[in-house]
Short mmCIF file of N, CA and C in Angstrom, two decimals:
data_model
loop_
_atom_site.label_atom_id
_atom_site.label_comp_id
_atom_site.label_asym_id
_atom_site.label_seq_id
_atom_site.Cartn_x
_atom_site.Cartn_y
_atom_site.Cartn_z
N MET Q 208 76.93 -89.53 51.85
CA MET Q 208 75.54 -89.64 51.43
C MET Q 208 74.74 -88.48 52.03
N SER Q 209 73.87 -87.89 51.25
CA SER Q 209 73.11 -86.74 51.72
C SER Q 209 71.94 -87.20 52.59
N ASN Q 210 71.43 -86.29 53.36
CA ASN Q 210 70.36 -86.58 54.30
C ASN Q 210 69.02 -86.15 53.71
N THR Q 211 68.64 -86.69 52.56
CA THR Q 211 67.39 -86.31 51.92
C THR Q 211 66.38 -87.43 52.08
N GLN Q 212 65.13 -87.03 52.23
CA GLN Q 212 64.04 -87.98 52.31
C GLN Q 212 63.18 -87.79 51.07
N VAL Q 213 62.61 -88.87 50.61
CA VAL Q 213 61.85 -88.84 49.37
C VAL Q 213 60.40 -89.19 49.65
N ALA Q 214 59.50 -88.36 49.21
CA ALA Q 214 58.07 -88.63 49.28
C ALA Q 214 57.59 -88.84 47.85
N THR Q 215 56.78 -89.86 47.66
CA THR Q 215 56.31 -90.16 46.31
C THR Q 215 54.78 -90.16 46.26
N ALA Q 216 54.27 -89.90 45.08
CA ALA Q 216 52.85 -89.99 44.81
C ALA Q 216 52.71 -90.46 43.36
N VAL Q 217 51.71 -91.30 43.11
CA VAL Q 217 51.51 -91.87 41.78
C VAL Q 217 50.07 -91.66 41.37
N ALA Q 218 49.87 -91.21 40.15
CA ALA Q 218 48.52 -91.10 39.58
C ALA Q 218 48.45 -92.09 38.42
N LYS Q 219 47.48 -92.97 38.47
CA LYS Q 219 47.33 -93.97 37.42
C LYS Q 219 46.06 -93.73 36.63
N TYR Q 220 46.09 -94.17 35.39
CA TYR Q 220 44.93 -94.16 34.51
C TYR Q 220 44.35 -92.77 34.26
N ILE Q 221 45.22 -91.78 34.12
CA ILE Q 221 44.77 -90.45 33.72
C ILE Q 221 44.53 -90.50 32.22
N ARG Q 222 43.36 -90.12 31.79
CA ARG Q 222 43.00 -90.25 30.37
C ARG Q 222 43.46 -89.02 29.61
N MET Q 223 44.78 -88.97 29.41
CA MET Q 223 45.40 -87.87 28.68
C MET Q 223 46.70 -88.41 28.10
N SER Q 224 47.12 -87.87 26.99
CA SER Q 224 48.34 -88.39 26.37
C SER Q 224 49.57 -88.00 27.18
N PRO Q 225 50.54 -88.89 27.26
CA PRO Q 225 51.77 -88.58 28.00
C PRO Q 225 52.52 -87.38 27.41
N HIS Q 226 52.40 -87.20 26.11
CA HIS Q 226 53.06 -86.06 25.45
C HIS Q 226 52.54 -84.74 26.00
N LYS Q 227 51.22 -84.64 26.16
CA LYS Q 227 50.62 -83.42 26.68
C LYS Q 227 50.97 -83.20 28.15
N ILE Q 228 51.05 -84.28 28.90
CA ILE Q 228 51.38 -84.17 30.32
C ILE Q 228 52.84 -83.79 30.49
N ARG Q 229 53.73 -84.37 29.69
CA ARG Q 229 55.16 -84.06 29.79
C ARG Q 229 55.45 -82.58 29.52
N ARG Q 230 54.63 -81.98 28.65
CA ARG Q 230 54.79 -80.57 28.34
C ARG Q 230 54.63 -79.73 29.61
N VAL Q 231 53.74 -80.14 30.50
CA VAL Q 231 53.53 -79.43 31.76
C VAL Q 231 54.59 -79.83 32.79
N LEU Q 232 54.95 -81.10 32.83
CA LEU Q 232 55.93 -81.57 33.81
C LEU Q 232 57.28 -80.89 33.63
N ASP Q 233 57.65 -80.62 32.38
CA ASP Q 233 58.92 -79.96 32.12
C ASP Q 233 58.97 -78.55 32.73
N GLN Q 234 57.81 -77.94 32.90
CA GLN Q 234 57.75 -76.60 33.47
C GLN Q 234 58.02 -76.58 34.97
N ILE Q 235 57.70 -77.68 35.68
CA ILE Q 235 57.80 -77.66 37.15
C ILE Q 235 58.96 -78.49 37.68
N ARG Q 236 59.61 -79.27 36.85
CA ARG Q 236 60.73 -80.11 37.32
C ARG Q 236 61.85 -79.24 37.86
N GLY Q 237 62.33 -79.54 39.07
CA GLY Q 237 63.42 -78.81 39.69
C GLY Q 237 62.99 -77.58 40.47
N ARG Q 238 61.72 -77.27 40.49
CA ARG Q 238 61.24 -76.08 41.21
C ARG Q 238 60.76 -76.46 42.61
N SER Q 239 60.55 -75.44 43.43
CA SER Q 239 60.04 -75.68 44.78
C SER Q 239 58.56 -76.03 44.70
N TYR Q 240 58.06 -76.58 45.78
CA TYR Q 240 56.65 -77.01 45.85
C TYR Q 240 55.70 -75.83 45.61
N GLN Q 241 55.96 -74.73 46.27
CA GLN Q 241 55.06 -73.57 46.15
C GLN Q 241 55.11 -72.97 44.74
N GLU Q 242 56.29 -72.90 44.16
CA GLU Q 242 56.42 -72.40 42.78
C GLU Q 242 55.64 -73.30 41.82
N ALA Q 243 55.77 -74.61 42.01
CA ALA Q 243 55.11 -75.56 41.13
C ALA Q 243 53.59 -75.41 41.19
N LEU Q 244 53.04 -75.26 42.39
CA LEU Q 244 51.59 -75.11 42.50
C LEU Q 244 51.11 -73.83 41.84
N MET Q 245 51.87 -72.75 41.97
CA MET Q 245 51.50 -71.49 41.32
C MET Q 245 51.53 -71.62 39.80
N ILE Q 246 52.56 -72.27 39.30
CA ILE Q 246 52.67 -72.47 37.85
C ILE Q 246 51.51 -73.31 37.34
N LEU Q 247 51.22 -74.41 38.04
CA LEU Q 247 50.15 -75.31 37.60
C LEU Q 247 48.79 -74.63 37.64
N GLU Q 248 48.61 -73.73 38.59
CA GLU Q 248 47.32 -73.06 38.72
C GLU Q 248 47.03 -72.15 37.54
N PHE Q 249 48.08 -71.55 36.96
CA PHE Q 249 47.86 -70.55 35.91
C PHE Q 249 48.24 -71.02 34.51
N LEU Q 250 48.67 -72.27 34.35
CA LEU Q 250 48.96 -72.77 33.00
C LEU Q 250 47.65 -72.99 32.24
N PRO Q 251 47.63 -72.73 30.96
CA PRO Q 251 46.38 -72.87 30.19
C PRO Q 251 46.12 -74.30 29.70
N TYR Q 252 46.80 -75.30 30.25
CA TYR Q 252 46.64 -76.67 29.78
C TYR Q 252 45.76 -77.47 30.73
N ASN Q 253 44.99 -78.41 30.17
CA ASN Q 253 44.12 -79.26 30.98
C ASN Q 253 44.91 -80.23 31.84
N ALA Q 254 46.13 -80.52 31.49
CA ALA Q 254 46.95 -81.46 32.25
C ALA Q 254 47.33 -80.89 33.61
N GLY Q 255 47.18 -79.61 33.81
CA GLY Q 255 47.55 -79.00 35.07
C GLY Q 255 46.76 -79.51 36.25
N GLY Q 256 45.50 -79.85 36.05
CA GLY Q 256 44.64 -80.32 37.15
C GLY Q 256 45.13 -81.62 37.78
N PRO Q 257 45.25 -82.70 36.99
CA PRO Q 257 45.73 -83.96 37.58
C PRO Q 257 47.14 -83.86 38.14
N ILE Q 258 48.00 -83.09 37.51
CA ILE Q 258 49.38 -82.94 38.01
C ILE Q 258 49.37 -82.18 39.33
N TRP Q 259 48.52 -81.18 39.44
CA TRP Q 259 48.39 -80.42 40.69
C TRP Q 259 48.00 -81.36 41.82
N GLN Q 260 47.06 -82.27 41.56
CA GLN Q 260 46.61 -83.21 42.58
C GLN Q 260 47.75 -84.12 43.03
N VAL Q 261 48.56 -84.59 42.10
CA VAL Q 261 49.66 -85.49 42.44
C VAL Q 261 50.74 -84.76 43.24
N VAL Q 262 51.08 -83.55 42.84
CA VAL Q 262 52.09 -82.77 43.56
C VAL Q 262 51.60 -82.46 44.97
N TYR Q 263 50.34 -82.09 45.10
CA TYR Q 263 49.76 -81.81 46.41
C TYR Q 263 49.77 -83.05 47.29
N SER Q 264 49.45 -84.19 46.70
CA SER Q 264 49.45 -85.46 47.43
C SER Q 264 50.85 -85.84 47.91
N ALA Q 265 51.84 -85.64 47.07
CA ALA Q 265 53.23 -85.94 47.47
C ALA Q 265 53.66 -85.05 48.63
N ALA Q 266 53.27 -83.78 48.60
CA ALA Q 266 53.62 -82.87 49.69
C ALA Q 266 52.91 -83.26 50.98
N ALA Q 267 51.66 -83.67 50.87
CA ALA Q 267 50.92 -84.09 52.06
C ALA Q 267 51.53 -85.35 52.66
N SER Q 268 51.97 -86.28 51.81
CA SER Q 268 52.59 -87.49 52.35
C SER Q 268 53.95 -87.19 52.96
N ALA Q 269 54.68 -86.22 52.41
CA ALA Q 269 55.97 -85.82 52.99
C ALA Q 269 55.76 -85.22 54.38
N LYS Q 270 54.71 -84.42 54.52
CA LYS Q 270 54.43 -83.80 55.81
C LYS Q 270 53.97 -84.85 56.82
N HIS Q 271 53.08 -85.73 56.39
CA HIS Q 271 52.51 -86.72 57.30
C HIS Q 271 53.51 -87.81 57.68
N ASN Q 272 54.24 -88.35 56.71
CA ASN Q 272 55.13 -89.48 56.96
C ASN Q 272 56.48 -89.08 57.53
N TYR Q 273 57.02 -87.94 57.11
CA TYR Q 273 58.37 -87.56 57.51
C TYR Q 273 58.42 -86.28 58.35
N GLY Q 274 57.29 -85.60 58.49
CA GLY Q 274 57.27 -84.36 59.26
C GLY Q 274 58.00 -83.22 58.59
N LEU Q 275 58.09 -83.24 57.28
CA LEU Q 275 58.80 -82.20 56.54
C LEU Q 275 57.92 -80.97 56.35
N ASP Q 276 58.55 -79.82 56.24
CA ASP Q 276 57.85 -78.58 55.99
C ASP Q 276 57.60 -78.45 54.49
N LYS Q 277 56.37 -78.14 54.11
CA LYS Q 277 56.03 -78.04 52.68
C LYS Q 277 56.81 -76.93 51.97
N LYS Q 278 57.19 -75.91 52.71
CA LYS Q 278 57.92 -74.79 52.11
C LYS Q 278 59.33 -75.19 51.69
N GLN Q 279 59.85 -76.25 52.27
CA GLN Q 279 61.21 -76.70 51.99
C GLN Q 279 61.29 -77.71 50.85
N LEU Q 280 60.15 -78.19 50.37
CA LEU Q 280 60.15 -79.28 49.39
C LEU Q 280 60.53 -78.80 48.00
N VAL Q 281 61.22 -79.68 47.27
CA VAL Q 281 61.61 -79.42 45.89
C VAL Q 281 61.22 -80.63 45.06
N ILE Q 282 60.72 -80.38 43.86
CA ILE Q 282 60.35 -81.47 42.96
C ILE Q 282 61.62 -81.94 42.25
N ASP Q 283 62.07 -83.11 42.61
CA ASP Q 283 63.32 -83.64 42.07
C ASP Q 283 63.04 -84.47 40.82
N LYS Q 284 62.18 -85.46 40.94
CA LYS Q 284 61.84 -86.33 39.81
C LYS Q 284 60.34 -86.27 39.59
N ILE Q 285 59.95 -86.13 38.35
CA ILE Q 285 58.54 -86.17 37.98
C ILE Q 285 58.48 -86.63 36.53
N PHE Q 286 57.66 -87.63 36.26
CA PHE Q 286 57.61 -88.16 34.90
C PHE Q 286 56.24 -88.75 34.61
N ALA Q 287 55.97 -88.97 33.32
CA ALA Q 287 54.72 -89.57 32.86
C ALA Q 287 55.04 -90.69 31.89
N ASP Q 288 54.51 -91.85 32.19
CA ASP Q 288 54.66 -93.00 31.31
C ASP Q 288 53.33 -93.27 30.62
N GLU Q 289 53.41 -94.07 29.58
CA GLU Q 289 52.21 -94.41 28.83
C GLU Q 289 51.43 -95.49 29.55
N GLY Q 290 50.11 -95.37 29.53
CA GLY Q 290 49.24 -96.34 30.17
C GLY Q 290 48.57 -97.23 29.15
N PRO Q 291 47.56 -97.97 29.57
CA PRO Q 291 46.85 -98.86 28.64
C PRO Q 291 46.07 -98.08 27.58
N LYS Q 292 45.96 -98.68 26.43
CA LYS Q 292 45.24 -98.05 25.30
C LYS Q 292 43.77 -98.44 25.34
N LEU Q 293 42.92 -97.51 24.91
CA LEU Q 293 41.50 -97.80 24.77
C LEU Q 293 41.24 -98.28 23.35
N LYS Q 294 40.38 -99.24 23.22
CA LYS Q 294 40.03 -99.74 21.88
C LYS Q 294 38.92 -98.93 21.28
#
């Protein structure tokens, strides 16, 4: 078994379609934390803002809870599910 620790962050009730968010998530999946933030900063999509906040939050929790270095972090799993519909 590998010696990996997992830090998670969840964003709920983002008022954007999952299809649009997944388009951005596919760009950063498997990349390092610093690469992901740079990509999110310069993408021309509105979904970059909320995703940037979630990635930053996950890195902060990894540093605070596990004492991990942010430079060593890699985005392993990232996904968007559908939320409640507005009438």
